[in-house]
């Protein structure tokens, strides 16, 4: 996709030393300074990044905002007009954009207040055509904007194009979870990765990592980066910045040494 047809998209995340974006390490005193560098880098008067929107996957939004409530939809709602819906004609200064293919998030209203240093943020749901009329009517009733991007699943290229053409965005922060982060990278839609590493780890095998391939949506072909900068922050965290170079062209199927190692691991795992 031509970069001129989409916003500049950067992924900004905090991880533990073992690469986790969720876990017990986030709750301990040592990772929660009064001025947390992860947040001050993109919010507040001294922010380095100045995005116009935060883009999250559905699970991240459910974890942090709606807590897996069920939307109270009216299955008998009158048919809504086809296409996209903007609750305030795109006049809000900041957006929370959510990829929610089938329409599951239970919003109570279309705007969030005091949102990461912004007075308010307009919620924009990115739906596929699999979202029901009842759910779209529910969003309209709550004043929640939505964009239709894809037939059976969300088309990320179309999403990026609409962020540029419909919402007029030039800079978007990609903020997790791991599956949506990786999908953007795999499709060449993320320009920069910014990682703030906390000086802690919890060793959990059950929590999300920074990037996670999702079977049927993205594969595990490596992506290559080039280092832009590295800084130790005042709160003891380390800030790493990378430009995204793109997917590796290595042919693993034709790599006999790699295949031999995989065969050996399969035998060890299945004696």
mmCIF file of C-alpha atoms in Angstrom:
data_model
loop_
_atom_site.group_PDB
_atom_site.id
_atom_site.type_symbol
_atom_site.label_atom_id
_atom_site.label_comp_id
_atom_site.label_asym_id
_atom_site.label_seq_id
_atom_site.Cartn_x
_atom_site.Cartn_y
_atom_site.Cartn_z
ATOM 1 C CA UNK A 1 0.000 0.000 0.000
ATOM 2 C CA UNK A 2 1.317 3.454 -0.925
ATOM 3 C CA UNK A 3 2.156 5.345 2.293
ATOM 4 C CA UNK A 4 0.632 8.478 0.787
ATOM 5 C CA UNK A 5 -2.783 6.792 1.010
ATOM 6 C CA UNK A 6 -2.685 6.131 4.756
ATOM 7 C CA UNK A 7 -1.584 7.816 7.992
ATOM 8 C CA UNK A 8 1.876 7.393 9.469
ATOM 9 C CA UNK A 9 1.378 4.476 11.863
ATOM 10 C CA UNK A 10 3.692 3.781 14.783
ATOM 11 C CA UNK A 11 3.384 1.040 17.396
ATOM 12 C CA UNK A 12 4.116 2.278 20.933
ATOM 13 C CA UNK A 13 4.018 -0.330 23.697
ATOM 14 C CA UNK A 14 5.366 -1.094 27.154
ATOM 15 C CA UNK A 15 6.772 -4.567 27.786
ATOM 16 C CA UNK A 16 8.420 -6.467 30.585
ATOM 17 C CA UNK A 17 12.012 -7.628 30.181
ATOM 18 C CA UNK A 18 10.602 -10.940 28.905
ATOM 19 C CA UNK A 19 8.502 -9.247 26.225
ATOM 20 C CA UNK A 20 5.072 -9.332 27.872
ATOM 21 C CA UNK A 21 2.501 -6.573 27.393
ATOM 22 C CA UNK A 22 0.269 -7.857 30.202
ATOM 23 C CA UNK A 23 1.048 -9.458 33.528
ATOM 24 C CA UNK A 24 1.766 -8.987 37.207
ATOM 25 C CA UNK A 25 4.786 -6.813 36.475
ATOM 26 C CA UNK A 26 2.454 -3.935 35.548
ATOM 27 C CA UNK A 27 1.046 -3.791 39.091
ATOM 28 C CA UNK A 28 4.229 -3.551 41.132
ATOM 29 C CA UNK A 29 5.582 -0.327 42.611
ATOM 30 C CA UNK A 30 8.858 -0.530 40.700
ATOM 31 C CA UNK A 31 7.146 -0.130 37.314
ATOM 32 C CA UNK A 32 4.726 2.638 38.314
ATOM 33 C CA UNK A 33 6.653 5.854 38.794
ATOM 34 C CA UNK A 34 4.697 9.082 39.233
ATOM 35 C CA UNK A 35 5.876 10.158 35.783
ATOM 36 C CA UNK A 36 5.679 6.921 33.811
ATOM 37 C CA UNK A 37 7.784 7.335 30.668
ATOM 38 C CA UNK A 38 5.543 5.067 28.606
ATOM 39 C CA UNK A 39 2.619 7.463 29.032
ATOM 40 C CA UNK A 40 4.528 10.742 28.994
ATOM 41 C CA UNK A 41 6.019 9.853 25.602
ATOM 42 C CA UNK A 42 2.595 10.097 23.932
ATOM 43 C CA UNK A 43 0.405 12.141 26.277
ATOM 44 C CA UNK A 44 0.714 15.435 28.074
ATOM 45 C CA UNK A 45 2.455 18.709 27.203
ATOM 46 C CA UNK A 46 5.953 17.186 26.896
ATOM 47 C CA UNK A 47 4.948 14.230 24.722
ATOM 48 C CA UNK A 48 7.388 13.138 22.024
ATOM 49 C CA UNK A 49 4.699 11.474 19.919
ATOM 50 C CA UNK A 50 1.622 13.493 19.010
ATOM 51 C CA UNK A 51 -0.827 11.036 17.424
ATOM 52 C CA UNK A 52 -4.336 12.015 16.390
ATOM 53 C CA UNK A 53 -5.720 8.597 17.281
ATOM 54 C CA UNK A 54 -5.040 5.438 19.264
ATOM 55 C CA UNK A 55 -5.858 2.160 17.509
ATOM 56 C CA UNK A 56 -6.556 -0.947 19.608
ATOM 57 C CA UNK A 57 -7.803 -4.445 18.976
ATOM 58 C CA UNK A 58 -11.078 -5.590 20.528
ATOM 59 C CA UNK A 59 -9.498 -7.616 23.336
ATOM 60 C CA UNK A 60 -7.375 -4.683 24.507
ATOM 61 C CA UNK A 61 -10.467 -2.466 24.591
ATOM 62 C CA UNK A 62 -12.483 -5.102 26.463
ATOM 63 C CA UNK A 63 -9.637 -5.476 28.982
ATOM 64 C CA UNK A 64 -9.309 -1.752 29.635
ATOM 65 C CA UNK A 65 -12.629 -0.039 28.914
ATOM 66 C CA UNK A 66 -15.758 -2.207 28.555
ATOM 67 C CA UNK A 67 -14.757 -5.281 30.589
ATOM 68 C CA UNK A 68 -16.487 -7.880 28.407
ATOM 69 C CA UNK A 69 -20.019 -6.644 28.949
ATOM 70 C CA UNK A 70 -22.634 -7.760 26.418
ATOM 71 C CA UNK A 71 -24.141 -5.028 24.211
ATOM 72 C CA UNK A 72 -27.885 -4.647 24.751
ATOM 73 C CA UNK A 73 -28.932 -4.742 21.099
ATOM 74 C CA UNK A 74 -32.444 -4.660 19.672
ATOM 75 C CA UNK A 75 -32.742 -7.503 17.177
ATOM 76 C CA UNK A 76 -35.876 -5.860 15.803
ATOM 77 C CA UNK A 77 -34.205 -2.517 15.111
ATOM 78 C CA UNK A 78 -35.157 -0.783 11.881
ATOM 79 C CA UNK A 79 -32.601 -1.171 9.072
ATOM 80 C CA UNK A 80 -29.821 1.401 9.272
ATOM 81 C CA UNK A 81 -28.423 3.124 6.165
ATOM 82 C CA UNK A 82 -25.625 1.257 4.403
ATOM 83 C CA UNK A 83 -22.023 2.366 4.783
ATOM 84 C CA UNK A 84 -20.084 4.275 7.400
ATOM 85 C CA UNK A 85 -21.510 6.382 10.221
ATOM 86 C CA UNK A 86 -19.859 9.412 11.836
ATOM 87 C CA UNK A 87 -21.599 10.510 15.011
ATOM 88 C CA UNK A 88 -20.164 14.029 15.028
ATOM 89 C CA UNK A 89 -19.165 14.512 11.382
ATOM 90 C CA UNK A 90 -15.532 13.907 12.255
ATOM 91 C CA UNK A 91 -15.087 17.102 14.266
ATOM 92 C CA UNK A 92 -13.623 15.547 17.411
ATOM 93 C CA UNK A 93 -9.907 16.191 17.846
ATOM 94 C CA UNK A 94 -8.817 12.735 19.053
ATOM 95 C CA UNK A 95 -10.048 9.214 18.327
ATOM 96 C CA UNK A 96 -10.007 5.768 19.896
ATOM 97 C CA UNK A 97 -10.248 3.378 16.960
ATOM 98 C CA UNK A 98 -11.234 -0.227 17.665
ATOM 99 C CA UNK A 99 -11.032 -3.213 15.320
ATOM 100 C CA UNK A 100 -14.158 -5.229 16.150
ATOM 101 C CA UNK A 101 -15.052 -7.323 13.109
ATOM 102 C CA UNK A 102 -18.393 -8.823 14.161
ATOM 103 C CA UNK A 103 -19.438 -6.092 16.599
ATOM 104 C CA UNK A 104 -19.093 -7.243 20.206
ATOM 105 C CA UNK A 105 -17.933 -4.266 22.266
ATOM 106 C CA UNK A 106 -20.553 -2.839 24.638
ATOM 107 C CA UNK A 107 -20.061 0.913 24.520
ATOM 108 C CA UNK A 108 -22.201 3.114 26.767
ATOM 109 C CA UNK A 109 -21.407 6.321 24.885
ATOM 110 C CA UNK A 110 -19.490 7.530 21.879
ATOM 111 C CA UNK A 111 -16.973 9.749 23.632
ATOM 112 C CA UNK A 112 -14.461 9.128 26.406
ATOM 113 C CA UNK A 113 -13.402 12.010 28.641
ATOM 114 C CA UNK A 114 -9.945 12.793 30.037
ATOM 115 C CA UNK A 115 -8.387 10.304 27.641
ATOM 116 C CA UNK A 116 -4.581 10.170 27.898
ATOM 117 C CA UNK A 117 -4.259 13.917 28.208
ATOM 118 C CA UNK A 118 -7.061 14.733 25.774
ATOM 119 C CA UNK A 119 -10.250 16.374 27.003
ATOM 120 C CA UNK A 120 -12.274 13.864 25.016
ATOM 121 C CA UNK A 121 -11.861 11.118 22.437
ATOM 122 C CA UNK A 122 -14.430 9.909 19.947
ATOM 123 C CA UNK A 123 -14.839 6.147 19.695
ATOM 124 C CA UNK A 124 -14.739 4.740 16.164
ATOM 125 C CA UNK A 125 -15.566 1.064 15.653
ATOM 126 C CA UNK A 126 -14.018 -0.656 12.626
ATOM 127 C CA UNK A 127 -16.458 -3.366 11.553
ATOM 128 C CA UNK A 128 -16.670 -5.942 8.802
ATOM 129 C CA UNK A 129 -19.879 -6.665 6.916
ATOM 130 C CA UNK A 130 -20.423 -9.502 9.422
ATOM 131 C CA UNK A 131 -21.580 -6.979 12.035
ATOM 132 C CA UNK A 132 -25.351 -7.176 12.372
ATOM 133 C CA UNK A 133 -27.880 -4.450 11.683
ATOM 134 C CA UNK A 134 -28.877 -4.681 15.358
ATOM 135 C CA UNK A 135 -25.327 -3.893 16.484
ATOM 136 C CA UNK A 136 -24.954 -0.980 14.079
ATOM 137 C CA UNK A 137 -28.288 0.412 15.292
ATOM 138 C CA UNK A 138 -26.993 0.035 18.856
ATOM 139 C CA UNK A 139 -23.856 2.021 18.008
ATOM 140 C CA UNK A 140 -25.907 4.780 16.391
ATOM 141 C CA UNK A 141 -28.134 4.992 19.462
ATOM 142 C CA UNK A 142 -25.048 5.343 21.698
ATOM 143 C CA UNK A 143 -23.470 7.939 19.420
ATOM 144 C CA UNK A 144 -20.595 5.667 18.410
ATOM 145 C CA UNK A 145 -19.105 6.160 14.950
ATOM 146 C CA UNK A 146 -18.224 3.185 12.763
ATOM 147 C CA UNK A 147 -16.425 2.367 9.525
ATOM 148 C CA UNK A 148 -17.215 -0.708 7.421
ATOM 149 C CA UNK A 149 -13.906 -2.202 6.284
ATOM 150 C CA UNK A 150 -14.081 -5.677 4.776
ATOM 151 C CA UNK A 151 -16.558 -8.423 3.969
ATOM 152 C CA UNK A 152 -15.785 -11.483 6.115
ATOM 153 C CA UNK A 153 -13.041 -9.932 8.242
ATOM 154 C CA UNK A 154 -11.472 -6.517 8.682
ATOM 155 C CA UNK A 155 -9.447 -5.359 5.696
ATOM 156 C CA UNK A 156 -6.562 -3.464 7.282
ATOM 157 C CA UNK A 157 -5.535 -1.691 4.082
ATOM 158 C CA UNK A 158 -9.070 -0.398 3.608
ATOM 159 C CA UNK A 159 -9.110 0.596 7.271
ATOM 160 C CA UNK A 160 -5.933 2.634 6.833
ATOM 161 C CA UNK A 161 -7.302 4.263 3.694
ATOM 162 C CA UNK A 162 -10.486 5.309 5.499
ATOM 163 C CA UNK A 163 -8.530 6.648 8.459
ATOM 164 C CA UNK A 164 -6.865 8.965 5.967
ATOM 165 C CA UNK A 165 -9.797 9.783 3.682
ATOM 166 C CA UNK A 166 -12.760 9.740 6.083
ATOM 167 C CA UNK A 167 -11.234 10.802 9.407
ATOM 168 C CA UNK A 168 -8.403 12.859 7.846
ATOM 169 C CA UNK A 169 -5.752 11.373 10.118
ATOM 170 C CA UNK A 170 -2.028 11.807 9.494
ATOM 171 C CA UNK A 171 -0.631 10.044 12.582
ATOM 172 C CA UNK A 172 -2.025 6.974 14.374
ATOM 173 C CA UNK A 173 -0.601 5.147 17.379
ATOM 174 C CA UNK A 174 -1.022 1.368 17.289
ATOM 175 C CA UNK A 175 -1.389 0.208 20.880
ATOM 176 C CA UNK A 176 -2.068 -3.522 20.964
ATOM 177 C CA UNK A 177 -2.790 -6.193 21.577
ATOM 178 C CA UNK A 178 -0.106 -8.439 20.208
ATOM 179 C CA UNK A 179 -2.232 -9.893 17.401
ATOM 180 C CA UNK A 180 -3.258 -6.566 15.860
ATOM 181 C CA UNK A 181 0.300 -5.233 16.235
ATOM 182 C CA UNK A 182 1.655 -8.210 14.298
ATOM 183 C CA UNK A 183 -1.034 -8.072 11.627
ATOM 184 C CA UNK A 184 -0.142 -4.456 10.822
ATOM 185 C CA UNK A 185 3.551 -5.361 10.625
ATOM 186 C CA UNK A 186 2.932 -8.395 8.425
ATOM 187 C CA UNK A 187 0.919 -6.313 5.976
ATOM 188 C CA UNK A 188 3.498 -3.532 5.811
ATOM 189 C CA UNK A 189 1.197 -0.994 7.467
ATOM 190 C CA UNK A 190 3.358 -0.034 10.457
ATOM 191 C CA UNK A 191 6.217 2.425 9.951
ATOM 192 C CA UNK A 192 7.895 2.529 13.346
ATOM 193 C CA UNK A 193 8.018 0.504 16.573
ATOM 194 C CA UNK A 194 8.578 2.211 19.924
ATOM 195 C CA UNK A 195 9.073 -0.084 22.929
ATOM 196 C CA UNK A 196 9.432 1.007 26.548
ATOM 197 C CA UNK A 197 10.957 -1.875 28.509
ATOM 198 C CA UNK A 198 10.140 -1.997 32.218
ATOM 199 C CA UNK A 199 12.909 -3.200 34.576
ATOM 200 C CA UNK A 200 10.872 -6.235 35.627
ATOM 201 C CA UNK A 201 9.643 -9.639 34.461
ATOM 202 C CA UNK A 202 7.149 -12.177 35.773
ATOM 203 C CA UNK A 203 7.932 -15.237 33.645
ATOM 204 C CA UNK A 204 4.301 -16.007 32.864
ATOM 205 C CA UNK A 205 3.649 -18.340 29.942
ATOM 206 C CA UNK A 206 -0.012 -17.297 29.721
ATOM 207 C CA UNK A 207 0.119 -13.577 28.904
ATOM 208 C CA UNK A 208 0.380 -11.737 25.591
ATOM 209 C CA UNK A 209 3.675 -10.760 24.042
ATOM 210 C CA UNK A 210 4.415 -7.644 22.001
ATOM 211 C CA UNK A 211 3.731 -9.439 18.714
ATOM 212 C CA UNK A 212 1.615 -12.568 18.228
ATOM 213 C CA UNK A 213 0.762 -14.330 14.974
ATOM 214 C CA UNK A 214 -2.887 -15.346 14.794
ATOM 215 C CA UNK A 215 -3.550 -18.490 12.707
ATOM 216 C CA UNK A 216 -5.703 -17.689 9.704
ATOM 217 C CA UNK A 217 -4.983 -13.958 9.959
ATOM 218 C CA UNK A 218 -1.186 -13.621 9.999
ATOM 219 C CA UNK A 219 1.843 -15.896 9.752
ATOM 220 C CA UNK A 220 5.166 -16.016 11.577
ATOM 221 C CA UNK A 221 7.423 -14.894 8.730
ATOM 222 C CA UNK A 222 10.040 -12.717 10.465
ATOM 223 C CA UNK A 223 9.914 -8.934 10.165
ATOM 224 C CA UNK A 224 13.183 -6.991 10.108
ATOM 225 C CA UNK A 225 13.859 -3.663 11.846
ATOM 226 C CA UNK A 226 16.611 -1.059 11.986
ATOM 227 C CA UNK A 227 17.464 0.686 15.256
ATOM 228 C CA UNK A 228 16.740 4.427 15.407
ATOM 229 C CA UNK A 229 17.481 5.221 19.034
ATOM 230 C CA UNK A 230 17.901 3.855 22.553
ATOM 231 C CA UNK A 231 17.524 5.850 25.772
ATOM 232 C CA UNK A 232 17.455 5.118 29.495
ATOM 233 C CA UNK A 233 14.517 7.055 30.915
ATOM 234 C CA UNK A 234 14.271 8.853 34.265
ATOM 235 C CA UNK A 235 12.017 6.125 35.703
ATOM 236 C CA UNK A 236 14.554 3.378 34.914
ATOM 237 C CA UNK A 237 12.794 2.097 31.822
ATOM 238 C CA UNK A 238 14.566 1.738 28.476
ATOM 239 C CA UNK A 239 13.060 3.321 25.368
ATOM 240 C CA UNK A 240 13.874 1.626 22.065
ATOM 241 C CA UNK A 241 12.855 2.924 18.648
ATOM 242 C CA UNK A 242 12.986 1.020 15.380
ATOM 243 C CA UNK A 243 12.134 1.716 11.768
ATOM 244 C CA UNK A 244 10.295 -1.173 10.132
ATOM 245 C CA UNK A 245 12.274 -2.518 7.166
ATOM 246 C CA UNK A 246 9.725 -5.182 6.233
ATOM 247 C CA UNK A 247 9.226 -8.929 6.035
ATOM 248 C CA UNK A 248 12.246 -11.160 5.604
ATOM 249 C CA UNK A 249 12.433 -12.870 2.217
ATOM 250 C CA UNK A 250 14.059 -15.979 3.675
ATOM 251 C CA UNK A 251 12.555 -19.166 2.215
ATOM 252 C CA UNK A 252 12.101 -21.441 5.223
ATOM 253 C CA UNK A 253 10.426 -24.170 3.170
ATOM 254 C CA UNK A 254 13.618 -24.515 1.099
ATOM 255 C CA UNK A 255 15.992 -24.274 4.074
ATOM 256 C CA UNK A 256 17.024 -27.879 4.765
ATOM 257 C CA UNK A 257 18.822 -27.045 8.014
ATOM 258 C CA UNK A 258 15.762 -25.241 9.383
ATOM 259 C CA UNK A 259 13.492 -28.115 8.337
ATOM 260 C CA UNK A 260 15.803 -30.660 9.990
ATOM 261 C CA UNK A 261 15.612 -28.754 13.275
ATOM 262 C CA UNK A 262 11.804 -28.619 13.042
ATOM 263 C CA UNK A 263 11.667 -32.367 12.385
ATOM 264 C CA UNK A 264 13.877 -33.007 15.411
ATOM 265 C CA UNK A 265 11.714 -30.793 17.631
ATOM 266 C CA UNK A 266 8.573 -32.553 16.408
ATOM 267 C CA UNK A 267 10.038 -35.931 17.360
ATOM 268 C CA UNK A 268 11.059 -34.710 20.804
ATOM 269 C CA UNK A 269 7.592 -33.307 21.365
ATOM 270 C CA UNK A 270 5.871 -36.458 20.099
ATOM 271 C CA UNK A 271 7.930 -39.481 21.232
#
